[in-house]
Amino acid sequence: MKAPLPKRFYKEVGIGTGGDGLTIELDGRPLKTPAKRILSLPTHAAAELVASEWRAQAGVIDPGTMPVTRLVNSAIDGVEA
């Protein structure tokens, strides 16, 4: 049996600066990876791809519909460390 997906808890998705580059912000707070690192991207185009995935989430947050976010999380948590 699958665990229920978390409900969308944020109203706005934005792009900010912080860490080593651009961050994705949910209601003004920086998005973090599963390992609690700030999700930081080097280019505006990459940040916009991730932000658009988060904007597209409707009632629930479905990681299966966010391949770029999953790839970035894996790179930051698994490779960068």
mmCIF file with all atom_site columns, C-alpha atoms in Angstrom:
data_model
loop_
_atom_site.group_PDB
_atom_site.id
_atom_site.type_symbol
_atom_site.label_atom_id
_atom_site.label_alt_id
_atom_site.label_comp_id
_atom_site.label_asym_id
_atom_site.label_entity_id
_atom_site.label_seq_id
_atom_site.pdbx_PDB_ins_code
_atom_site.Cartn_x
_atom_site.Cartn_y
_atom_site.Cartn_z
_atom_site.occupancy
_atom_site.B_iso_or_equiv
_atom_site.pdbx_formal_charge
_atom_site.auth_seq_id
_atom_site.auth_comp_id
_atom_site.auth_asym_id
_atom_site.auth_atom_id
_atom_site.pdbx_PDB_model_num
ATOM 1  C CA . MET A 1 1  ? 0.000  0.000  0.000   1.00 0.00 ? 1  MET A CA 1
ATOM 2  C CA . LYS A 1 2  ? 1.340  3.410  -0.997  1.00 0.00 ? 2  LYS A CA 1
ATOM 3  C CA . ALA A 1 3  ? 1.732  6.200  1.528   1.00 0.00 ? 3  ALA A CA 1
ATOM 4  C CA . PRO A 1 4  ? -0.504 9.202  0.828   1.00 0.00 ? 4  PRO A CA 1
ATOM 5  C CA . LEU A 1 5  ? 1.158  12.122 -0.931  1.00 0.00 ? 5  LEU A CA 1
ATOM 6  C CA . PRO A 1 6  ? 1.724  15.281 1.138   1.00 0.00 ? 6  PRO A CA 1
ATOM 7  C CA . LYS A 1 7  ? -0.700 18.125 0.558   1.00 0.00 ? 7  LYS A CA 1
ATOM 8  C CA . ARG A 1 8  ? 0.506  21.293 -1.089  1.00 0.00 ? 8  ARG A CA 1
ATOM 9  C CA . PHE A 1 9  ? 1.299  23.627 1.819   1.00 0.00 ? 9  PHE A CA 1
ATOM 10 C CA . TYR A 1 10 ? 2.641  26.700 0.000   1.00 0.00 ? 10 TYR A CA 1
ATOM 11 C CA . LYS A 1 11 ? 0.985  29.446 -2.037  1.00 0.00 ? 11 LYS A CA 1
ATOM 12 C CA . GLU A 1 12 ? 3.886  31.016 -3.954  1.00 0.00 ? 12 GLU A CA 1
ATOM 13 C CA . VAL A 1 13 ? 7.005  29.678 -5.653  1.00 0.00 ? 13 VAL A CA 1
ATOM 14 C CA . GLY A 1 14 ? 9.875  32.065 -6.298  1.00 0.00 ? 14 GLY A CA 1
ATOM 15 C CA . ILE A 1 15 ? 13.549 32.168 -7.156  1.00 0.00 ? 15 ILE A CA 1
ATOM 16 C CA . GLY A 1 16 ? 15.959 33.774 -4.703  1.00 0.00 ? 16 GLY A CA 1
ATOM 17 C CA . THR A 1 17 ? 19.676 33.992 -4.094  1.00 0.00 ? 17 THR A CA 1
ATOM 18 C CA . GLY A 1 18 ? 21.579 32.144 -1.420  1.00 0.00 ? 18 GLY A CA 1
ATOM 19 C CA . GLY A 1 19 ? 24.268 29.569 -0.853  1.00 0.00 ? 19 GLY A CA 1
ATOM 20 C CA . ASP A 1 20 ? 26.313 29.134 -4.002  1.00 0.00 ? 20 ASP A CA 1
ATOM 21 C CA . GLY A 1 21 ? 23.674 30.243 -6.484  1.00 0.00 ? 21 GLY A CA 1
ATOM 22 C CA . LEU A 1 22 ? 19.945 30.555 -6.989  1.00 0.00 ? 22 LEU A CA 1
ATOM 23 C CA . THR A 1 23 ? 17.438 28.955 -4.644  1.00 0.00 ? 23 THR A CA 1
ATOM 24 C CA . ILE A 1 24 ? 13.819 27.931 -5.004  1.00 0.00 ? 24 ILE A CA 1
ATOM 25 C CA . GLU A 1 25 ? 11.609 29.575 -2.404  1.00 0.00 ? 25 GLU A CA 1
ATOM 26 C CA . LEU A 1 26 ? 8.242  28.334 -1.216  1.00 0.00 ? 26 LEU A CA 1
ATOM 27 C CA . ASP A 1 27 ? 6.398  31.236 0.432   1.00 0.00 ? 27 ASP A CA 1
ATOM 28 C CA . GLY A 1 28 ? 9.750  33.012 0.866   1.00 0.00 ? 28 GLY A CA 1
ATOM 29 C CA . ARG A 1 29 ? 11.561 30.065 2.497   1.00 0.00 ? 29 ARG A CA 1
ATOM 30 C CA . PRO A 1 30 ? 14.353 28.217 0.670   1.00 0.00 ? 30 PRO A CA 1
ATOM 31 C CA . LEU A 1 31 ? 13.551 24.719 -0.537  1.00 0.00 ? 31 LEU A CA 1
ATOM 32 C CA . LYS A 1 32 ? 15.702 21.976 0.992   1.00 0.00 ? 32 LYS A CA 1
ATOM 33 C CA . THR A 1 33 ? 16.737 18.554 -0.240  1.00 0.00 ? 33 THR A CA 1
ATOM 34 C CA . PRO A 1 34 ? 15.736 15.370 1.604   1.00 0.00 ? 34 PRO A CA 1
ATOM 35 C CA . ALA A 1 35 ? 19.098 15.572 3.442   1.00 0.00 ? 35 ALA A CA 1
ATOM 36 C CA . LYS A 1 36 ? 18.182 19.109 4.629   1.00 0.00 ? 36 LYS A CA 1
ATOM 37 C CA . ARG A 1 37 ? 20.645 20.957 2.362   1.00 0.00 ? 37 ARG A CA 1
ATOM 38 C CA . ILE A 1 38 ? 19.496 24.117 0.613   1.00 0.00 ? 38 ILE A CA 1
ATOM 39 C CA . LEU A 1 39 ? 18.575 23.362 -2.981  1.00 0.00 ? 39 LEU A CA 1
ATOM 40 C CA . SER A 1 40 ? 20.848 25.725 -4.897  1.00 0.00 ? 40 SER A CA 1
ATOM 41 C CA . LEU A 1 41 ? 21.209 25.933 -8.673  1.00 0.00 ? 41 LEU A CA 1
ATOM 42 C CA . PRO A 1 42 ? 23.926 27.613 -10.781 1.00 0.00 ? 42 PRO A CA 1
ATOM 43 C CA . THR A 1 43 ? 21.761 29.158 -13.544 1.00 0.00 ? 43 THR A CA 1
ATOM 44 C CA . HIS A 1 44 ? 18.453 30.961 -13.816 1.00 0.00 ? 44 HIS A CA 1
ATOM 45 C CA . ALA A 1 45 ? 17.273 28.504 -16.494 1.00 0.00 ? 45 ALA A CA 1
ATOM 46 C CA . ALA A 1 46 ? 17.832 25.515 -14.173 1.00 0.00 ? 46 ALA A CA 1
ATOM 47 C CA . ALA A 1 47 ? 16.132 27.333 -11.291 1.00 0.00 ? 47 ALA A CA 1
ATOM 48 C CA . GLU A 1 48 ? 13.142 28.138 -13.493 1.00 0.00 ? 48 GLU A CA 1
ATOM 49 C CA . LEU A 1 49 ? 12.799 24.463 -14.490 1.00 0.00 ? 49 LEU A CA 1
ATOM 50 C CA . VAL A 1 50 ? 12.624 23.379 -10.851 1.00 0.00 ? 50 VAL A CA 1
ATOM 51 C CA . ALA A 1 51 ? 10.342 26.270 -9.887  1.00 0.00 ? 51 ALA A CA 1
ATOM 52 C CA . SER A 1 52 ? 7.923  25.422 -12.699 1.00 0.00 ? 52 SER A CA 1
ATOM 53 C CA . GLU A 1 53 ? 7.669  21.836 -11.415 1.00 0.00 ? 53 GLU A CA 1
ATOM 54 C CA . TRP A 1 54 ? 6.745  23.123 -7.951  1.00 0.00 ? 54 TRP A CA 1
ATOM 55 C CA . ARG A 1 55 ? 4.238  25.601 -9.397  1.00 0.00 ? 55 ARG A CA 1
ATOM 56 C CA . ALA A 1 56 ? 2.551  22.780 -11.332 1.00 0.00 ? 56 ALA A CA 1
ATOM 57 C CA . GLN A 1 57 ? 1.702  20.818 -8.173  1.00 0.00 ? 57 GLN A CA 1
ATOM 58 C CA . ALA A 1 58 ? -2.022 21.145 -7.509  1.00 0.00 ? 58 ALA A CA 1
ATOM 59 C CA . GLY A 1 59 ? -3.600 19.626 -4.398  1.00 0.00 ? 59 GLY A CA 1
ATOM 60 C CA . VAL A 1 60 ? -0.737 17.296 -3.466  1.00 0.00 ? 60 VAL A CA 1
ATOM 61 C CA . ILE A 1 61 ? 3.020  17.193 -4.006  1.00 0.00 ? 61 ILE A CA 1
ATOM 62 C CA . ASP A 1 62 ? 3.803  14.281 -6.320  1.00 0.00 ? 62 ASP A CA 1
ATOM 63 C CA . PRO A 1 63 ? 7.570  13.677 -6.688  1.00 0.00 ? 63 PRO A CA 1
ATOM 64 C CA . GLY A 1 64 ? 6.838  11.423 -9.665  1.00 0.00 ? 64 GLY A CA 1
ATOM 65 C CA . THR A 1 65 ? 5.900  14.504 -11.683 1.00 0.00 ? 65 THR A CA 1
ATOM 66 C CA . MET A 1 66 ? 9.086  16.411 -10.796 1.00 0.00 ? 66 MET A CA 1
ATOM 67 C CA . PRO A 1 67 ? 12.028 14.700 -12.561 1.00 0.00 ? 67 PRO A CA 1
ATOM 68 C CA . VAL A 1 68 ? 14.310 17.771 -12.549 1.00 0.00 ? 68 VAL A CA 1
ATOM 69 C CA . THR A 1 69 ? 13.808 18.305 -8.814  1.00 0.00 ? 69 THR A CA 1
ATOM 70 C CA . ARG A 1 70 ? 14.603 14.639 -8.141  1.00 0.00 ? 70 ARG A CA 1
ATOM 71 C CA . LEU A 1 71 ? 17.760 14.856 -10.289 1.00 0.00 ? 71 LEU A CA 1
ATOM 72 C CA . VAL A 1 72 ? 18.939 18.015 -8.499  1.00 0.00 ? 72 VAL A CA 1
ATOM 73 C CA . ASN A 1 73 ? 18.237 16.457 -5.082  1.00 0.00 ? 73 ASN A CA 1
ATOM 74 C CA . SER A 1 74 ? 20.275 13.380 -6.043  1.00 0.00 ? 74 SER A CA 1
ATOM 75 C CA . ALA A 1 75 ? 23.165 15.516 -7.302  1.00 0.00 ? 75 ALA A CA 1
ATOM 76 C CA . ILE A 1 76 ? 23.283 17.677 -4.176  1.00 0.00 ? 76 ILE A CA 1
ATOM 77 C CA . ASP A 1 77 ? 22.725 14.921 -1.600  1.00 0.00 ? 77 ASP A CA 1
ATOM 78 C CA . GLY A 1 78 ? 24.546 12.051 -3.276  1.00 0.00 ? 78 GLY A CA 1
ATOM 79 C CA . VAL A 1 79 ? 27.276 13.511 -5.474  1.00 0.00 ? 79 VAL A CA 1
ATOM 80 C CA . GLU A 1 80 ? 28.141 16.929 -4.099  1.00 0.00 ? 80 GLU A CA 1
ATOM 81 C CA . ALA A 1 81 ? 28.673 15.616 -0.584  1.00 0.00 ? 81 ALA A CA 1
#
